[in-house]
Coordinates of C-alpha atoms (C1' of nucleotides) in Angstrom, one line a residue:
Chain N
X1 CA -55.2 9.5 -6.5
X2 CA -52.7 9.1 -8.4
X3 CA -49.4 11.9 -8.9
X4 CA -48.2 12.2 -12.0
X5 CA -45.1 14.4 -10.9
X6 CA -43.9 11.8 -8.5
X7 CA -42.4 8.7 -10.6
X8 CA -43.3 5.4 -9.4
X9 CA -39.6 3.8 -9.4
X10 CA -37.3 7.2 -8.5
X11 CA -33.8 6.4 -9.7
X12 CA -31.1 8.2 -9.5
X13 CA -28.0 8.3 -12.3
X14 CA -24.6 6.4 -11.4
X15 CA -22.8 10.1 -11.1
X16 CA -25.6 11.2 -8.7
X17 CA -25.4 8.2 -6.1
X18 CA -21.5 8.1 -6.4
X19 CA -21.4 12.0 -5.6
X20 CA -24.1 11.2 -2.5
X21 CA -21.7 8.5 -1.4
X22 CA -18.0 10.2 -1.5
X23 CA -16.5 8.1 -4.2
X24 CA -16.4 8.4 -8.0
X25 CA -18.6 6.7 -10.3
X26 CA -15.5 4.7 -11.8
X27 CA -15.4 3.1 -8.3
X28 CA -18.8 2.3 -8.2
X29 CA -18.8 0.4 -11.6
X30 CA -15.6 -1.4 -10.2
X31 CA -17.7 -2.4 -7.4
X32 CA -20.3 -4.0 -9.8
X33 CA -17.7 -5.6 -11.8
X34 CA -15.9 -7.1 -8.1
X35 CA -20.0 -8.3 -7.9
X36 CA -18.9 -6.3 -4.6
X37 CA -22.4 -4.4 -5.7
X38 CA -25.3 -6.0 -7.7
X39 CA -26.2 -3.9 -10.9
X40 CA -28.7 -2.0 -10.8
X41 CA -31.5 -1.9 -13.5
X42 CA -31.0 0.0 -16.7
X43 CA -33.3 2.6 -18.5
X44 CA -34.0 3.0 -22.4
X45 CA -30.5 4.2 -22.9
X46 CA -28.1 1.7 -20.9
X47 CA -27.6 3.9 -18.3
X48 CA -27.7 2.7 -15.2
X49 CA -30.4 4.0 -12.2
X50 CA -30.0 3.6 -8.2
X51 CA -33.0 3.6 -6.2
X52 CA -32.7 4.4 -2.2
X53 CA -31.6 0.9 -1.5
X54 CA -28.8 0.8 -3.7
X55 CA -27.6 4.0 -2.0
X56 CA -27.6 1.9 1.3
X57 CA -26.1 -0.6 0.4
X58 CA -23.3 1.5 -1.5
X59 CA -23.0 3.5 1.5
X60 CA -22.2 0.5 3.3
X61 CA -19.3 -0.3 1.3
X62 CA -17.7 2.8 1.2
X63 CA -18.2 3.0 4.7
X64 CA -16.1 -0.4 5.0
X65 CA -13.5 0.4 2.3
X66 CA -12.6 4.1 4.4
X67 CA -12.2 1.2 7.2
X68 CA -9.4 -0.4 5.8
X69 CA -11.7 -3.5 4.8
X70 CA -10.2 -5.3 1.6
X71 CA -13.2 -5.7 -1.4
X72 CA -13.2 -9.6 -0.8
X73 CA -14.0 -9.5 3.2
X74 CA -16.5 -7.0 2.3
X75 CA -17.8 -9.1 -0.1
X76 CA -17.9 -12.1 2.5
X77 CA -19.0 -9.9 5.1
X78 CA -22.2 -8.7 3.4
X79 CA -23.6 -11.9 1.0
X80 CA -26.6 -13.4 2.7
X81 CA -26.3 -15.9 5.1
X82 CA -23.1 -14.1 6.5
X83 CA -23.1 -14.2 10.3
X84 CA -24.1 -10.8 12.0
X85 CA -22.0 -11.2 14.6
X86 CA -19.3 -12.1 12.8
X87 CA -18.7 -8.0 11.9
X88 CA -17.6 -6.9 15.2
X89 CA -14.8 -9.8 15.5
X90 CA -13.2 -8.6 11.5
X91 CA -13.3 -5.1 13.2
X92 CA -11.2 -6.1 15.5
X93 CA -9.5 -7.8 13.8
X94 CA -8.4 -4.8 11.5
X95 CA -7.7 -3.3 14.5
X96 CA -5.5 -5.6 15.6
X97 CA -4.0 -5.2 12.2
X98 CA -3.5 -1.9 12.3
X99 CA -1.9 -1.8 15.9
X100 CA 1.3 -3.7 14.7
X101 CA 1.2 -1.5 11.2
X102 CA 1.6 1.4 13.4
X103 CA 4.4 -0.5 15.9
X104 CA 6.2 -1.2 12.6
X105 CA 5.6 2.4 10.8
X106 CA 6.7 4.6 14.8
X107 CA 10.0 2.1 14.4
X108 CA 10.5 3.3 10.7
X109 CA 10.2 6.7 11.7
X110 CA 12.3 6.8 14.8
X111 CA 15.2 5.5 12.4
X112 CA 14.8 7.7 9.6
X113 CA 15.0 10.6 12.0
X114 CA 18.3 9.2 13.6
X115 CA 19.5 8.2 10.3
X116 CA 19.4 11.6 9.2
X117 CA 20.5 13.2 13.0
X118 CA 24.0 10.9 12.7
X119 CA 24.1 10.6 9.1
X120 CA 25.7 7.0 9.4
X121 CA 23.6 5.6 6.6
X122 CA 26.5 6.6 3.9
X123 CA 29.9 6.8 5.6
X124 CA 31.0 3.8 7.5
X125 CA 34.4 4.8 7.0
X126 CA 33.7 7.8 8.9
X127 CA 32.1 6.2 11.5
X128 CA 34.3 3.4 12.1
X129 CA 36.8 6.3 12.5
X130 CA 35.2 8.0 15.1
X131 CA 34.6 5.1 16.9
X132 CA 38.4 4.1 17.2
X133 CA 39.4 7.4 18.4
X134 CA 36.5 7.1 21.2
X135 CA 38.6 3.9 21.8
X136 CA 41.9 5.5 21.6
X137 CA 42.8 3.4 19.0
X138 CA 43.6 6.3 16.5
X139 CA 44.9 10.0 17.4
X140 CA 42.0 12.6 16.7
X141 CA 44.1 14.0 13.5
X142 CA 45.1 10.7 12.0
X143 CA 42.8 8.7 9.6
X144 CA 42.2 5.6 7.9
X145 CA 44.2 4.8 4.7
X146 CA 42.1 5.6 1.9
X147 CA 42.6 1.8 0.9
X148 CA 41.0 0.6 3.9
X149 CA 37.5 2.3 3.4
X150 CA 36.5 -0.2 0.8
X151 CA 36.8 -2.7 3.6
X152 CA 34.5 -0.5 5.7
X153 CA 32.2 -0.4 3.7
X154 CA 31.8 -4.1 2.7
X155 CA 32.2 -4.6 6.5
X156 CA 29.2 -1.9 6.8
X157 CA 27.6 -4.5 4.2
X158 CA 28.0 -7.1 5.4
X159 CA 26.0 -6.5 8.6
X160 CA 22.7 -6.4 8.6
X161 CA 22.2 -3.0 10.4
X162 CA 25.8 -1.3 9.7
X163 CA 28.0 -0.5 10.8
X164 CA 26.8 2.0 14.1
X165 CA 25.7 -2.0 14.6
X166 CA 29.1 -3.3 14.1
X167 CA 30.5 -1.6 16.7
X168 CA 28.3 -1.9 19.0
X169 CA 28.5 -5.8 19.2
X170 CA 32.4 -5.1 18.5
X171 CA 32.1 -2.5 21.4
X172 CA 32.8 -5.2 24.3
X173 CA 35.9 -6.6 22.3
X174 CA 37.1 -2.9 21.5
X175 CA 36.4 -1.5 25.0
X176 CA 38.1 -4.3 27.2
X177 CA 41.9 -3.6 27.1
X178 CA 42.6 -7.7 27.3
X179 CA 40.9 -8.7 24.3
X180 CA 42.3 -5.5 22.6
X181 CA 46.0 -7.0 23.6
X182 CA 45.2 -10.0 22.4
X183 CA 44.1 -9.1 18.9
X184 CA 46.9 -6.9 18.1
X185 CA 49.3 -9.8 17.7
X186 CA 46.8 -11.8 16.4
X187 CA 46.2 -9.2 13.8
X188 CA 49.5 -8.9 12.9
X189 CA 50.4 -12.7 12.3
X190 CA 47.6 -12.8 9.9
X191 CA 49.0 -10.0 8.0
X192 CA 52.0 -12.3 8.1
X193 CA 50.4 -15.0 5.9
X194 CA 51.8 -16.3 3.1
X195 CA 51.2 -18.5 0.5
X196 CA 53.4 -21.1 1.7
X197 CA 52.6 -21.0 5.5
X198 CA 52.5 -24.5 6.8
X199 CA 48.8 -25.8 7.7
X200 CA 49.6 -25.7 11.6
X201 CA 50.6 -22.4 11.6
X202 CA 47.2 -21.3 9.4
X203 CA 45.2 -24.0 12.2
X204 CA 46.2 -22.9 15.6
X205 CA 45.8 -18.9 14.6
X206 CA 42.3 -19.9 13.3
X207 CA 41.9 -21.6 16.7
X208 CA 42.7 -18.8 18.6
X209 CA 41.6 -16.4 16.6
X210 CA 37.7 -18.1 16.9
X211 CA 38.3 -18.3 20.8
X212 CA 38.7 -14.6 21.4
X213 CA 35.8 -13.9 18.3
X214 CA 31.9 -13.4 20.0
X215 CA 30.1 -15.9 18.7
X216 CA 27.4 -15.3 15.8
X217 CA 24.9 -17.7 16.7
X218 CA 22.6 -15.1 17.8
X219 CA 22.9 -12.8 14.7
X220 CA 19.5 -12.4 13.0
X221 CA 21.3 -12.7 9.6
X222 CA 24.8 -14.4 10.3
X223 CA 27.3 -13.5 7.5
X224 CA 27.7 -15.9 4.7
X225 CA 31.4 -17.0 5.5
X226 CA 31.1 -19.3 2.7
X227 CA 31.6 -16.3 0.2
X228 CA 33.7 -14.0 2.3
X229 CA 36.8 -15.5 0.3
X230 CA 34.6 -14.7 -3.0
X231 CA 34.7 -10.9 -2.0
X232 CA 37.9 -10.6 -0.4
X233 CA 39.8 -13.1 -2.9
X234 CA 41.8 -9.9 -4.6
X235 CA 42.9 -8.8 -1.4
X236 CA 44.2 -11.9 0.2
X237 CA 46.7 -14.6 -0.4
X238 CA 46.0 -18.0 -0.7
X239 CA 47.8 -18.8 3.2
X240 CA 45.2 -15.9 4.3
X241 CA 42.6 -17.4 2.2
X242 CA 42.9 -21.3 3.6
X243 CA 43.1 -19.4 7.3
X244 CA 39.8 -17.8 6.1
X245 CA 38.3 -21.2 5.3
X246 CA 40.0 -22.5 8.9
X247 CA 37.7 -20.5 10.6
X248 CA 34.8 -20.4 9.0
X249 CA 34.8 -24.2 10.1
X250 CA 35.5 -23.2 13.7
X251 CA 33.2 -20.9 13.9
X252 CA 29.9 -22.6 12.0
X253 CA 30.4 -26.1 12.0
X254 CA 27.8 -27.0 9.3
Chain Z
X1 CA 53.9 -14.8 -7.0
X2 CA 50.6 -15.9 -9.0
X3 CA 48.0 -17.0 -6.5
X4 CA 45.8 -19.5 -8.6
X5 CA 43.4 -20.0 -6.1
X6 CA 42.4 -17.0 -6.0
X7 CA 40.6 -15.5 -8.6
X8 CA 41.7 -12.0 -9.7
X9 CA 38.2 -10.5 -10.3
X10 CA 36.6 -12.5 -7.4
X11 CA 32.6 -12.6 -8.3
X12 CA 29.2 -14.0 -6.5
X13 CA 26.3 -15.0 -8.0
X14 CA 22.7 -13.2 -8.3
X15 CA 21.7 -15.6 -5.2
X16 CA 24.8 -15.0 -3.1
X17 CA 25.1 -11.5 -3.4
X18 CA 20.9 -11.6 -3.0
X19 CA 21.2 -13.6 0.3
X20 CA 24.0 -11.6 1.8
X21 CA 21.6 -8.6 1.1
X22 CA 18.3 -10.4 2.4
X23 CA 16.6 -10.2 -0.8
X24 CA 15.3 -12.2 -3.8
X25 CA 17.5 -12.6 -6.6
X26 CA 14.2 -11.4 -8.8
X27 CA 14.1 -7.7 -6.3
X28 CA 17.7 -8.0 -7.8
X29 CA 16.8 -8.3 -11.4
X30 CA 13.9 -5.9 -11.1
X31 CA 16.3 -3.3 -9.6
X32 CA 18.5 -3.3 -12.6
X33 CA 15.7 -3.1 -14.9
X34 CA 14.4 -0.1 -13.4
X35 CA 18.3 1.4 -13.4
X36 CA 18.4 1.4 -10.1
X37 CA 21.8 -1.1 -10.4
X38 CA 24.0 -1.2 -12.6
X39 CA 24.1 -4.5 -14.6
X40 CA 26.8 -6.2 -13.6
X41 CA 29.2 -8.8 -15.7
X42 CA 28.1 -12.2 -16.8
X43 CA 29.9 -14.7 -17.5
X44 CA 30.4 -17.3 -20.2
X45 CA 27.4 -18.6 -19.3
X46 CA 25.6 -15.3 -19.5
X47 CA 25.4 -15.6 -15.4
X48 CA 25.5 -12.4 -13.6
X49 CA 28.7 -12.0 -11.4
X50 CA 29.0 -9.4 -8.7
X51 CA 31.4 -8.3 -6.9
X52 CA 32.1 -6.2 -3.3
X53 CA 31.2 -2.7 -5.2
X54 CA 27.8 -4.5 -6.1
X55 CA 27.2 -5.5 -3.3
X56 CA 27.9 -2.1 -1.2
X57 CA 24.9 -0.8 -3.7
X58 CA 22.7 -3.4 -3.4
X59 CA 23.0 -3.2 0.5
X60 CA 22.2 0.7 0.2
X61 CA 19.4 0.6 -2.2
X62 CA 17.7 -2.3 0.2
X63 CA 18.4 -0.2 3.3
X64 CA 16.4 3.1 2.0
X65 CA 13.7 0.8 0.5
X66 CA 13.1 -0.7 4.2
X67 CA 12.8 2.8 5.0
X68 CA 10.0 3.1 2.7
X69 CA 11.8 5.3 -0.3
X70 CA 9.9 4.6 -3.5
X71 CA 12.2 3.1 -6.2
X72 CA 12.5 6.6 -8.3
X73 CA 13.1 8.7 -5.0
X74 CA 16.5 6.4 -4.5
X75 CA 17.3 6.7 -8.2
X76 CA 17.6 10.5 -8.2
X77 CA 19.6 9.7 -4.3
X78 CA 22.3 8.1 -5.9
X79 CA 22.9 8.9 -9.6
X80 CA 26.0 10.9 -9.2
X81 CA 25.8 14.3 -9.4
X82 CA 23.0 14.0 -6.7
X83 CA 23.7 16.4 -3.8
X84 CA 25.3 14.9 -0.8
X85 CA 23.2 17.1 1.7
X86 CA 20.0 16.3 0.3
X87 CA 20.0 13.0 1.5
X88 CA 18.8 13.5 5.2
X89 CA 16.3 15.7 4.1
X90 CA 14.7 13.4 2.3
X91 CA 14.7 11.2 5.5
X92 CA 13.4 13.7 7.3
X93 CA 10.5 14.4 4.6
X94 CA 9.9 10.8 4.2
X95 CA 9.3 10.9 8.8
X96 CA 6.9 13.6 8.1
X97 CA 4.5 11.9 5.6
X98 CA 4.9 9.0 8.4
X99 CA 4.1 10.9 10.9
X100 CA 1.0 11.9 8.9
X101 CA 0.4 8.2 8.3
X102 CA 0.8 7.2 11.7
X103 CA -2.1 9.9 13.2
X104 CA -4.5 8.5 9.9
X105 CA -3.7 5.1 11.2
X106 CA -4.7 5.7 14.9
X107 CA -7.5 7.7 14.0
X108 CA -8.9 4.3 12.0
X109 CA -8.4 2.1 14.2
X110 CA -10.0 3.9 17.2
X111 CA -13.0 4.3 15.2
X112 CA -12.7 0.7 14.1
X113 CA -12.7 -0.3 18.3
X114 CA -15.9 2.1 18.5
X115 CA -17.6 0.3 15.7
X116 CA -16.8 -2.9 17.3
X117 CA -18.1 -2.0 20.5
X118 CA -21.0 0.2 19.6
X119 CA -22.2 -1.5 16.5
X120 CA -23.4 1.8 15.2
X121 CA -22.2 0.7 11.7
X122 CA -25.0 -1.8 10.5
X123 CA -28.1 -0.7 12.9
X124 CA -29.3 3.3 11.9
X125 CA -32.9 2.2 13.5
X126 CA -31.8 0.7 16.4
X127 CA -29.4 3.9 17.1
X128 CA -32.4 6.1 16.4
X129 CA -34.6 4.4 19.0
X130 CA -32.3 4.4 21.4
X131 CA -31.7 8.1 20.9
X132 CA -35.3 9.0 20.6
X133 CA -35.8 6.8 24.0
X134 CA -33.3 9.0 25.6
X135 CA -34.9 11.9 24.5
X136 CA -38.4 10.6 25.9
X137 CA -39.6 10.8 22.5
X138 CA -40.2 6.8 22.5
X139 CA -41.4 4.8 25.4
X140 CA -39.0 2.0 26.7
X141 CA -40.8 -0.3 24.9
X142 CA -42.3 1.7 21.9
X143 CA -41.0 0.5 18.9
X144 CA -40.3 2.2 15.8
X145 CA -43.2 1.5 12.8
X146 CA -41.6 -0.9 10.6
X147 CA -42.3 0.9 7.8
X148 CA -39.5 3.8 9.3
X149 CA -36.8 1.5 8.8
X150 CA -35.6 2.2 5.2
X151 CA -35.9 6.1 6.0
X152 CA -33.7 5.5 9.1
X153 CA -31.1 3.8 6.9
X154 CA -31.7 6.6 4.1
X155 CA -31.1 9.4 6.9
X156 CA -28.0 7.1 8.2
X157 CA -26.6 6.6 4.7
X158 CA -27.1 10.2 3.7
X159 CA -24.6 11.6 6.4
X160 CA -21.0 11.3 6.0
X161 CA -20.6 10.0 9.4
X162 CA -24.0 8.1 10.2
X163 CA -26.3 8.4 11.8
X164 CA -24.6 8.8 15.4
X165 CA -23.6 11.6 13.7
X166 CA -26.7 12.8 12.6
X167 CA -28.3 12.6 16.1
X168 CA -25.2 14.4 17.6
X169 CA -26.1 17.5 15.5
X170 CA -29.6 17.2 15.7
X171 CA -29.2 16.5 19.8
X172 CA -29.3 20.3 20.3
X173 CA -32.9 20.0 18.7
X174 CA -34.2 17.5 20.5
X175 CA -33.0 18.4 23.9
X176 CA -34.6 21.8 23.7
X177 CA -38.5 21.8 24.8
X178 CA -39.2 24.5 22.7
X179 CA -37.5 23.4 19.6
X180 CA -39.5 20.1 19.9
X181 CA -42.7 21.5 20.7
X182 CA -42.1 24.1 17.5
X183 CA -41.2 21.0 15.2
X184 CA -44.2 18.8 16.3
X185 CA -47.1 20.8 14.7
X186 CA -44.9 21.7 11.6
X187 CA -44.1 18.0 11.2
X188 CA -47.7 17.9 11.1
X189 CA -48.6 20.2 8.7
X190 CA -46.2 18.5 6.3
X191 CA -47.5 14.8 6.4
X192 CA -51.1 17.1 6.4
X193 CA -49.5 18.2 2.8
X194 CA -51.7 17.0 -0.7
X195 CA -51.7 17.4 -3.9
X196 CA -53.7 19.6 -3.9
X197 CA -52.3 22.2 -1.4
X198 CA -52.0 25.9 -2.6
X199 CA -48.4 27.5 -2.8
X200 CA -49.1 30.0 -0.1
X201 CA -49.6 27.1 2.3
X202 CA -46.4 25.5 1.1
X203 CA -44.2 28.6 1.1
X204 CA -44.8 29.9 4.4
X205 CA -44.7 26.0 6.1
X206 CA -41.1 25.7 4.0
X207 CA -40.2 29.1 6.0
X208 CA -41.0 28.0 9.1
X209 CA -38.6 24.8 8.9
X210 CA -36.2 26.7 7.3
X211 CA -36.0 29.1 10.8
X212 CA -35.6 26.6 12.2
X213 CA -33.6 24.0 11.3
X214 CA -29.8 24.5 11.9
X215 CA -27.4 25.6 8.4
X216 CA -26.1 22.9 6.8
X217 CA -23.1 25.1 5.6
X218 CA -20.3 24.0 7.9
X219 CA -21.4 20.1 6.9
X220 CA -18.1 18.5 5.3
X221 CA -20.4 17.3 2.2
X222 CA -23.8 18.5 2.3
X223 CA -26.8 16.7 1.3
X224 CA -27.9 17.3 -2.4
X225 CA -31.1 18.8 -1.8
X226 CA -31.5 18.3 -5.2
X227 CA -31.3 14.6 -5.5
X228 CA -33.4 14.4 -2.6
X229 CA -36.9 14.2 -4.1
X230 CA -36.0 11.4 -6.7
X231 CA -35.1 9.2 -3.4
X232 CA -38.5 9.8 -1.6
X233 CA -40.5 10.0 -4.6
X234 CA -42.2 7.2 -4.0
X235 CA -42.7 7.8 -0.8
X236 CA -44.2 11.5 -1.1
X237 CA -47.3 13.5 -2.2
X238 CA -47.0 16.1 -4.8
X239 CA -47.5 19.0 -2.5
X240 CA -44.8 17.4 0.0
X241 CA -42.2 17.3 -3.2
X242 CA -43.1 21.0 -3.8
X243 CA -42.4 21.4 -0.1
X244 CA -39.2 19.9 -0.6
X245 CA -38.4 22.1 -3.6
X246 CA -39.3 25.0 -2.1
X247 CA -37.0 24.1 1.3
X248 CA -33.9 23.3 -1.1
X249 CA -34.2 27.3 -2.3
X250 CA -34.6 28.4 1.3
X251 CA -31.5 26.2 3.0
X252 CA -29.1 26.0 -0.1
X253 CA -29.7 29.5 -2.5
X254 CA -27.8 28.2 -5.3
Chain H
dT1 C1' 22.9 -38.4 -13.5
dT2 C1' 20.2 -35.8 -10.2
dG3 C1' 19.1 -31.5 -7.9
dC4 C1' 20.1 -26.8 -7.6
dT5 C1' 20.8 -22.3 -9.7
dC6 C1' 20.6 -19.5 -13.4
dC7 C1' 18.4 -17.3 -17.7
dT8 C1' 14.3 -14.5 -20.1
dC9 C1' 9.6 -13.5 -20.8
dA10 C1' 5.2 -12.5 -19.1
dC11 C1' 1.1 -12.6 -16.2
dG12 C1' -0.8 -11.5 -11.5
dT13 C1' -1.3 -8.4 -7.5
dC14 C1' -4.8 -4.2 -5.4
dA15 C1' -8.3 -0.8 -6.0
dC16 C1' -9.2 1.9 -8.7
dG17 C1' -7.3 6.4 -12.2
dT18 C1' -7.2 7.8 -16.7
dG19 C1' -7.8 8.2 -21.4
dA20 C1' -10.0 6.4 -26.0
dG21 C1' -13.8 6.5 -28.8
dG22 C1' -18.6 6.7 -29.0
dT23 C1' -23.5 8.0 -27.7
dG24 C1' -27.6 10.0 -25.0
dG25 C1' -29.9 14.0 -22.3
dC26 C1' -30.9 19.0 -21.2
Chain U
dT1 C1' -26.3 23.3 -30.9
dT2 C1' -23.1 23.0 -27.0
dG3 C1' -21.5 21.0 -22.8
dC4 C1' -22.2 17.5 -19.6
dT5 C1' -23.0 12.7 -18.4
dC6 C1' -23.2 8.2 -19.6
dC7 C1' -21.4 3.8 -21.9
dT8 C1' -17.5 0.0 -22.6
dC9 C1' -12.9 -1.5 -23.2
dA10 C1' -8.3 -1.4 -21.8
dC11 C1' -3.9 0.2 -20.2
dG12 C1' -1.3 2.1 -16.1
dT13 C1' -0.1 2.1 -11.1
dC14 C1' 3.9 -0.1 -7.4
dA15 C1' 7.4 -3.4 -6.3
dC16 C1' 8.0 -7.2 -6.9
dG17 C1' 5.9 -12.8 -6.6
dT18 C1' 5.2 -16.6 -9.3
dG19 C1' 5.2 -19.9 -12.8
dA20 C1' 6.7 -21.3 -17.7
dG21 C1' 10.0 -23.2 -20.4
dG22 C1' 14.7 -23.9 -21.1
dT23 C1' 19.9 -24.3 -19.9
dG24 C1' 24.4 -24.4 -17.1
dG25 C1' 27.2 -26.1 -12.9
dC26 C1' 28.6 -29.4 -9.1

DNA sequence: TTGCTCCTCACGTCACGTGAGGTGGC
DNA sequence: TTGCTCCTCACGTCACGTGAGGTGGC
């Protein structure tokens, strides 16, 4: 018997499949065009009609997509002669994936918390100025000279985490009473460089000056001493300049 | 005393100042084509020369964009005028949607693991035997009619989640004796359905399934009654798509 | 002189979203 | 007849990566 109510090939529109599967008919057309999706057959008007096995296999898709599954794995991952078992292993593999995307994104988060608990991301001068008084290197009512900040802040730069990071590594130097007597007069006869200061005198403060220095070997982005003299070239003279180039050869010998 | 070694606007180039931030030269370009940097100098050459001001920038603008700032967000951060304060709680929004992110994450690759492990996602017959085996519905080593197949992948495709999903909510059904033992002899009745049945036989077998199967109205996207008939079509009598018809007004009154 | 850096377009990425402009179906 | 759906381009998204083709600097 045969029922005329019932057509032979039921189809449904491209709007009506897309709504059954959760995505937007837009989406399924870009899946046909990716050849993520075969098209489907067309009736007398262009449009396009789905039967029930174009649902499942759209289904499918989706299903991979809301997975995290990039449109070319799912491609490889449902053609014909793809391995079966092979589905499982890119699973876990996205899973895998994910686990360090989620390491990475709890790290990110952790820091922009602190960063906005401590507020260090914008004022190294104020930081570096809190940190010498913890050191008792400057009285809790003095402060920097304005003209030193711009040196903070390139110092803050320079670093690859800042300068909270700065201080930490400088901590040890800062902390131990001997280094800190040490550097003061080291300090000072830098400050006393001129542009006619003999070579020895520029060579033996760059030697001691890189004995007492940590060394930057382990730094995950050592600073560029080849263009600190480039930055700080208005601020120094050329006997403070030559020291500058003194130790960078001390310090990172090619 | 004129220093002629060192120059009095003391500049790097695009790939120094780049390097000493940890980014391409072209990130650098890009950024001051979106306004985010200022263009700096060039040079006779039409070179760009920085100098420690553009740098500072650069190093702040690379900073928030590891911590995932979009591009327009740091714009309105740092274009003066910008309020000083608002700064960490943009951090602090910018931890939220993380924190949002984070539990998405986890959520996807948990089900990713159970995927991999269950390999629920490709097999909706294989799931239903097992089920309907648990249930002592099938024997251990009944089979399901081949011919059941594409339904089971229609019935799995249909539900948002699958068709662990669907069993889940239909496991209430099944586990209950008298549920079962009411469903049998309607299940009956409709494969029992012709073309030829009268509308009083239909109506009253549509009300009895529609007492008892459970209300789809807490589904998250409820099937499309509607649709439903074109995708069995070919698969039903016209007195079982009247059935249908008459079930949609029942379950789903407009 | 060679190799490196710099310059400016301008297309590609990824998975669609969003009109633009036109036509078929109830 | 009106409103909804469908059709095919084709540009936009986001933050750059990657040549293409040409020139300056050591």
């Amino acid at each position: 018997v045969d029922t005329t109510s019932s057509d032979d090939a039921p189809r449904l529109s491209i709007g009506e499949v897309a709504r059954l599967a959760g995505v937007t008919p837009r989406t399924l057309r870009h899946y046909h065009a990716t050849c993520l999706l075969a098209e489907p057959s067309r009736d007398s008007s262009g449009y396009r009609r789905y039967g029930a096995a174009d649902l499942i296999a759209l289904v499918r898709v989706v299903r991979l997509r809301a997975l995290g599954m990039p449109i070319p794995q799912i491609v490889s991952c449902i053609q014909e002669g793809a391995d079966e078992t092979s589905l499982p292993m890119q699973l876990r593999a996205l899973a895998e994936e994910l686990d360090h995307e989620i390491v990475r994104l709890t790290a990110t988060r952790d820091r922009l918390r602190e960063l906005a608990a401590t507020q260090t991301l914008d004022r190294p001068a104020e930081t570096l100025v809190q940190a010498l008084r913890a050191h008792g290197l400057l009285g809790d009512h003095d402060t920097l000279p304005e003209a030193e900040h711009p040196a903070a802040a390139l110092l803050d730069a320079l670093h690859p985490q800042g300068m909270p990071a700065v201080l930490d590594q400088a901590g040890g130097l800062l902390a131990d009473p001997a280094a800190r007597s040490a550097l003061a007069p080291l300090l000072q006869r830098f400050q006393g460089l001129t542009d006619a200061s003999p070579d020895a005198v520029i060579g033996s403060l760059a030697g001691e000056v890189a004995a007492v220095l940590p060394r930057p070997e382990h730094a995950s982005r050592p600073v560029d001493l080849a263009v600190m003299p480039k930055l700080l070239g208005d601020r120094l003279n050329a006997g403070q300049l030559r020291f500058m180039r003194q130790l960078r050869g001390l310090l990172d010998p090619r």
